[in-house]
Amino acid sequence: MRRPRPFFVVMFSLFVVLPMRAQAADYIRIEVTPAEVLLEGKDASMQLLVTGFDKEGRPMDLTHAATYHSSNTNAVVSSQGVLRSRIDGQATVTVAAAKHEITVPVTTKHTQARLTLNFENDIIPILSRYRCNTSGCHGKAEGQNGFKLSVFGFDPLADYQAIAMEGRGRRVFPGAPASSLLLRKMSGGTPHGGGVPIAPDRPEYRTMLDWITQGLPVGTDADPTVVSLELTPGTRVFKMGETQQLRALATLSDGRQIDVTELTQFQTNSPNQAVVDALGHVTAGQSPGTAAVMATYMGQVDVLQVFVPRSDQLESFPESEQANFIDGHVLQNLKQLNIIPSGPCDDEQFLRRVYIDTIGTLPTAAEARTFLNSKSESKREQLIDQLLAREEFSTYWALKWADLLRVDRLALGHENAFLYYNWIRESFQANKPLDRFARELLVAEGPLRESPAGLFYKAVPSANKRASTVSQVFLGVRIECAECHHHPYDRWGQKDYFGMQAFFTQLQYKPSKAGEMLLTSGSPVTKHPRTGESINAYALGTDMPEQSPEGDRRLILAEWMTSPENPWFAKNVANRTWAHFLGRGIIEPVDDVRMTNPPTNPALLDSLAAHFVDAEFDFRQLVKTILMSATYQRSPDVNPTNQRDEQNYSRYLFKQLEAEVLLDAISQVTGRPEKFEGVPAGSRAIELWDSSVPNYFLKVFGRPVRATACECERVSEPTISQVLHVINSPAIQKKLSHQDGRIRAIAANFADNKSAVEEIYLTCFARYPSAEELTAAVKYLDEAQERQLGLEDVTWSVMNSLEFLFNH
């Protein structure tokens, strides 16, 4: 079995993937959608989709491989299959592909005039499509070169005023529309820092020109609006490198459907599995797995579900161990992807892995010997039970939740921050069900000394930040951007954001004889910042009531959030926990749950959440179930089928040790605890409740500052600074050479070099050295001029290996 070795270089190969070309002989028929087309209005368009079907009925997109011919100038069609109206009348488009032809009837109406011209419906989508209103251009806080637009067009009235009225209307010139500064900047007639986003021959340019020509109409409330977006196709199984053209249809409030593919914004959540260009052309990658290609238009979203199996079919899928329900769901996904999972890890790998993942601590050499020498068939389960009962379990998980819940001494003060942290730690120590844990925090009230969970509201002092933090931490849903504008990739708008904020506007802090108290009072009104509409408190995904709840509104929120029927709470905890142990969430990032970022294995996530609910939100039971699965206990070694799989849990992924865990590991190996400023001697890094305790090592290795609730605060990717620090750190050298350190103790207690090397490997790796490693290390020690320095060199070399720095 391969192991990571000290000092080796991983080489990455770069290679170009060419899209797959359709072969004419492969398809027995083709299909063109829509089968007939009605184009209403000037520059109305329709993206034709051409699909070929082989003998097995498998579809493949031929849209860009087909040829197109229009019978007359009533409608023109591009080489990519985009059909556009020109003159009223009838036409036919002949589509040829894979030795087949299909004729599509086309009717064009009202081609000489716009059906309506509405600033919000017709101009804002153009500004959004060409990214004029993004934070990198005119949508940033200060605007760009004196011209500022609202981000993603969330404030159409302000945008209209900026274009039509600001600077005495200098940007538009209805008397000579083509000379308008706005159009000249867009089309390259005047130098523009953003390049030439819209060429003069584009339909978007003509729309802008007509809008200015007609006197800059705002539109009326009677104009139709977009009510939904539909992406075609909605799901697709790709071969690696295969392509697919998408079509986006918007449904309007008057019942019409219009093609908005050219104005839709596309994005993928997993570039390894699929990439998409600005016009909705998807290309599958060379890594098996799933992805979502999201489409957004005028606040509406839809998703293409991408499934990319390995190109090589398996003759048979080998029998694999199924320890519990987790493994069935994982194996079913792997079968569909033609991926064979790696075999089980050995006891040495499992021992170190489960210690680090569960309690953030290395096993001692003595613990390693005991486990490795045990012949019990149930020793892994016994070890898991022991770890779940250890004090370090509560300490380690309190650290992780203290990051999320913002235990910040600088914001709370020393005493309050410790009270808050201690409530979190004692909750895990008592194995408090996580629904109760969340409920206690949400509805905390009274003297803070008696109800320290209420310090959350001091750490996050404003109602708006409380709403977004609670949603992100306990639901995994990001709503923060909806404070200013509609979420660009989800359904949440400003109304939803302020509906959540209204739950927290009653909170007040008051002094009392028992100390500072948290209480609720009054019935403050929350107003929509743009419309002035009163918004009553309501939870995400529910309907706004006619009035906010009487009394403490948080009681309603807590009841909804911790209900077994809540669509997010149990899934969020299950997903976060799974991501910690398996190295990647079923939804990734774990705190970005939305329709356009779906789970890679929905059945697995549903089952984990249901199991968590059935266990009455028992966190230890959830952890044990994951640890006992054959999926968790897989080897990190790759086979030819899963070497590119980073998404589907076919093997255990290498994970860099967290800053606190790695510092504790170094201290444990060297036998010299780290000294933290203002902290009792002997304290471990995972026990630091104060994230602002200065420590260079923790800073370099990515300890979060707890300024936000985002998981992204903790740096999990290796950096050059980290590598150089481990190789050259004087502090590590001092620990290694300390007269009361572990290396001197090993030198004194193990007279022969073979035993000393075994002790070092058991201490660092929780395993015995291989014959090759043992021979090399003993030879080095035999030739060393000073045995103590030789042992220090061997240990430091081992500590610089990937096997030490990563969990595997």
Short mmCIF file of C-alpha atoms in Angstrom, two decimals, residues 536-705:
data_model
loop_
_atom_site.label_atom_id
_atom_site.label_comp_id
_atom_site.label_asym_id
_atom_site.label_seq_id
_atom_site.Cartn_x
_atom_site.Cartn_y
_atom_site.Cartn_z
CA ASN A 536 -43.80 41.85 9.24
CA ALA A 537 -41.59 39.17 10.74
CA TYR A 538 -41.66 35.94 8.74
CA ALA A 539 -39.29 33.04 8.17
CA LEU A 540 -37.59 32.19 4.91
CA GLY A 541 -39.79 30.34 2.46
CA THR A 542 -43.01 31.13 4.33
CA ASP A 543 -45.73 33.70 3.63
CA MET A 544 -45.62 37.06 5.36
CA PRO A 545 -48.44 37.34 7.93
CA GLU A 546 -50.76 40.32 8.10
CA GLN A 547 -48.98 41.45 11.26
CA SER A 548 -45.88 40.54 13.20
CA PRO A 549 -46.36 37.98 16.03
CA GLU A 550 -47.34 39.27 19.46
CA GLY A 551 -44.76 39.05 22.25
CA ASP A 552 -41.23 37.80 21.64
CA ARG A 553 -41.09 37.19 17.89
CA ARG A 554 -38.03 34.96 18.25
CA LEU A 555 -40.20 32.21 19.77
CA ILE A 556 -41.92 31.80 16.40
CA LEU A 557 -38.58 31.73 14.60
CA ALA A 558 -37.10 29.18 17.01
CA GLU A 559 -40.15 26.92 16.73
CA TRP A 560 -39.96 27.02 12.93
CA MET A 561 -36.19 26.64 12.71
CA THR A 562 -35.81 23.65 15.04
CA SER A 563 -38.86 21.78 13.80
CA PRO A 564 -38.15 18.32 12.32
CA GLU A 565 -40.00 19.54 9.22
CA ASN A 566 -37.71 22.53 8.70
CA PRO A 567 -36.23 22.18 5.19
CA TRP A 568 -32.75 23.40 6.16
CA PHE A 569 -31.80 22.97 9.83
CA ALA A 570 -31.14 19.21 10.02
CA LYS A 571 -29.65 19.14 6.52
CA ASN A 572 -27.33 22.01 7.39
CA VAL A 573 -25.96 20.27 10.51
CA ALA A 574 -25.65 16.96 8.66
CA ASN A 575 -23.88 18.60 5.72
CA ARG A 576 -21.45 20.59 7.89
CA THR A 577 -20.62 17.50 9.93
CA TRP A 578 -20.16 15.35 6.83
CA ALA A 579 -17.89 17.99 5.28
CA HIS A 580 -15.68 18.02 8.37
CA PHE A 581 -15.14 14.26 8.35
CA LEU A 582 -15.08 13.60 4.59
CA GLY A 583 -13.29 16.75 3.47
CA ARG A 584 -16.08 18.06 1.27
CA GLY A 585 -19.75 18.87 1.80
CA ILE A 586 -22.55 17.17 -0.07
CA ILE A 587 -23.43 20.82 -0.68
CA GLU A 588 -20.26 22.85 -1.14
CA PRO A 589 -19.65 25.48 0.19
CA VAL A 590 -21.49 24.18 3.23
CA ASP A 591 -23.00 27.57 4.06
CA ASP A 592 -24.29 28.34 0.56
CA VAL A 593 -27.45 26.27 0.25
CA ARG A 594 -29.64 27.33 -2.66
CA MET A 595 -31.51 25.91 -5.60
CA THR A 596 -28.62 26.82 -7.91
CA ASN A 597 -26.10 24.94 -5.74
CA PRO A 598 -27.77 21.55 -5.29
CA PRO A 599 -26.32 18.57 -3.37
CA THR A 600 -24.09 16.19 -5.31
CA ASN A 601 -25.90 13.26 -3.69
CA PRO A 602 -29.41 14.39 -2.67
CA ALA A 603 -30.46 10.95 -1.38
CA LEU A 604 -27.44 10.80 0.93
CA LEU A 605 -28.10 14.27 2.36
CA ASP A 606 -31.80 13.51 2.86
CA SER A 607 -30.99 10.26 4.66
CA LEU A 608 -28.37 11.85 6.91
CA ALA A 609 -30.79 14.62 7.86
CA ALA A 610 -33.60 12.13 8.52
CA HIS A 611 -31.25 10.03 10.66
CA PHE A 612 -30.28 13.14 12.65
CA VAL A 613 -33.94 14.01 13.23
CA ASP A 614 -34.82 10.41 14.20
CA ALA A 615 -31.95 10.49 16.71
CA GLU A 616 -33.60 13.59 18.22
CA PHE A 617 -30.78 15.82 17.02
CA ASP A 618 -28.13 13.85 18.93
CA PHE A 619 -24.83 15.16 17.55
CA ARG A 620 -22.71 12.32 18.91
CA GLN A 621 -24.97 9.78 17.26
CA LEU A 622 -24.65 11.58 13.93
CA VAL A 623 -20.87 11.61 14.27
CA LYS A 624 -20.71 7.92 15.17
CA THR A 625 -22.88 6.96 12.20
CA ILE A 626 -20.54 8.78 9.83
CA LEU A 627 -17.42 7.34 11.46
CA MET A 628 -18.75 3.79 11.32
CA SER A 629 -19.53 3.97 7.60
CA ALA A 630 -17.32 2.15 5.12
CA THR A 631 -17.23 5.44 3.20
CA TYR A 632 -15.39 7.20 6.03
CA GLN A 633 -13.13 4.22 6.56
CA ARG A 634 -11.90 4.11 2.94
CA SER A 635 -8.25 4.28 1.99
CA PRO A 636 -6.83 7.48 0.48
CA ASP A 637 -5.09 5.38 -2.19
CA VAL A 638 -6.40 5.87 -5.73
CA ASN A 639 -7.28 3.38 -8.43
CA PRO A 640 -7.51 4.01 -12.20
CA THR A 641 -11.23 4.86 -11.93
CA ASN A 642 -11.21 7.34 -9.05
CA GLN A 643 -7.94 9.22 -9.40
CA ARG A 644 -9.78 12.33 -10.66
CA ASP A 645 -12.73 12.04 -8.31
CA GLU A 646 -12.73 14.80 -5.69
CA GLN A 647 -16.48 14.96 -5.25
CA ASN A 648 -18.12 11.58 -4.73
CA TYR A 649 -16.35 10.03 -1.71
CA SER A 650 -14.82 7.13 -3.61
CA ARG A 651 -11.71 7.56 -1.44
CA TYR A 652 -10.67 9.50 1.63
CA LEU A 653 -9.41 12.96 0.65
CA PHE A 654 -6.25 14.42 2.13
CA LYS A 655 -7.10 17.31 4.49
CA GLN A 656 -4.64 19.83 5.87
CA LEU A 657 -4.63 19.91 9.66
CA GLU A 658 -6.32 23.00 11.07
CA ALA A 659 -4.04 25.63 12.60
CA GLU A 660 -4.85 24.77 16.21
CA VAL A 661 -4.72 21.01 15.63
CA LEU A 662 -1.35 21.21 13.86
CA LEU A 663 0.19 23.41 16.55
CA ASP A 664 -1.01 20.99 19.22
CA ALA A 665 0.38 18.08 17.18
CA ILE A 666 3.80 19.74 17.03
CA SER A 667 3.69 20.42 20.76
CA GLN A 668 2.64 16.83 21.46
CA VAL A 669 5.36 15.32 19.28
CA THR A 670 8.07 17.52 20.82
CA GLY A 671 6.70 17.25 24.34
CA ARG A 672 6.78 21.04 24.77
CA PRO A 673 3.43 22.87 25.11
CA GLU A 674 2.99 26.21 23.40
CA LYS A 675 2.98 29.27 25.66
CA PHE A 676 0.11 31.63 24.86
CA GLU A 677 0.04 35.18 26.12
CA GLY A 678 -2.35 35.62 29.04
CA VAL A 679 -3.34 31.94 29.04
CA PRO A 680 -2.48 29.41 31.79
CA ALA A 681 0.65 27.38 31.12
CA GLY A 682 0.00 24.03 29.48
CA SER A 683 -3.12 25.19 27.62
CA ARG A 684 -3.62 23.65 24.19
CA ALA A 685 -4.44 25.57 21.03
CA ILE A 686 -7.82 23.85 20.66
CA GLU A 687 -8.68 25.16 24.15
CA LEU A 688 -8.21 28.80 23.14
CA TRP A 689 -11.63 30.38 23.47
CA ASP A 690 -10.11 33.76 22.64
CA SER A 691 -9.36 33.97 18.89
CA SER A 692 -7.39 37.19 19.38
CA VAL A 693 -4.64 35.61 21.51
CA PRO A 694 -1.54 36.57 19.51
CA ASN A 695 0.35 33.65 17.98
CA TYR A 696 2.35 33.80 14.77
CA PHE A 697 1.92 30.10 13.95
CA LEU A 698 -1.88 30.23 14.22
CA LYS A 699 -1.98 33.36 12.07
CA VAL A 700 0.20 31.82 9.34
CA PHE A 701 -1.85 28.63 9.28
CA GLY A 702 -5.20 30.39 8.87
CA ARG A 703 -6.92 30.71 12.24
CA PRO A 704 -10.16 32.69 11.67
CA VAL A 705 -10.63 36.10 13.29
#
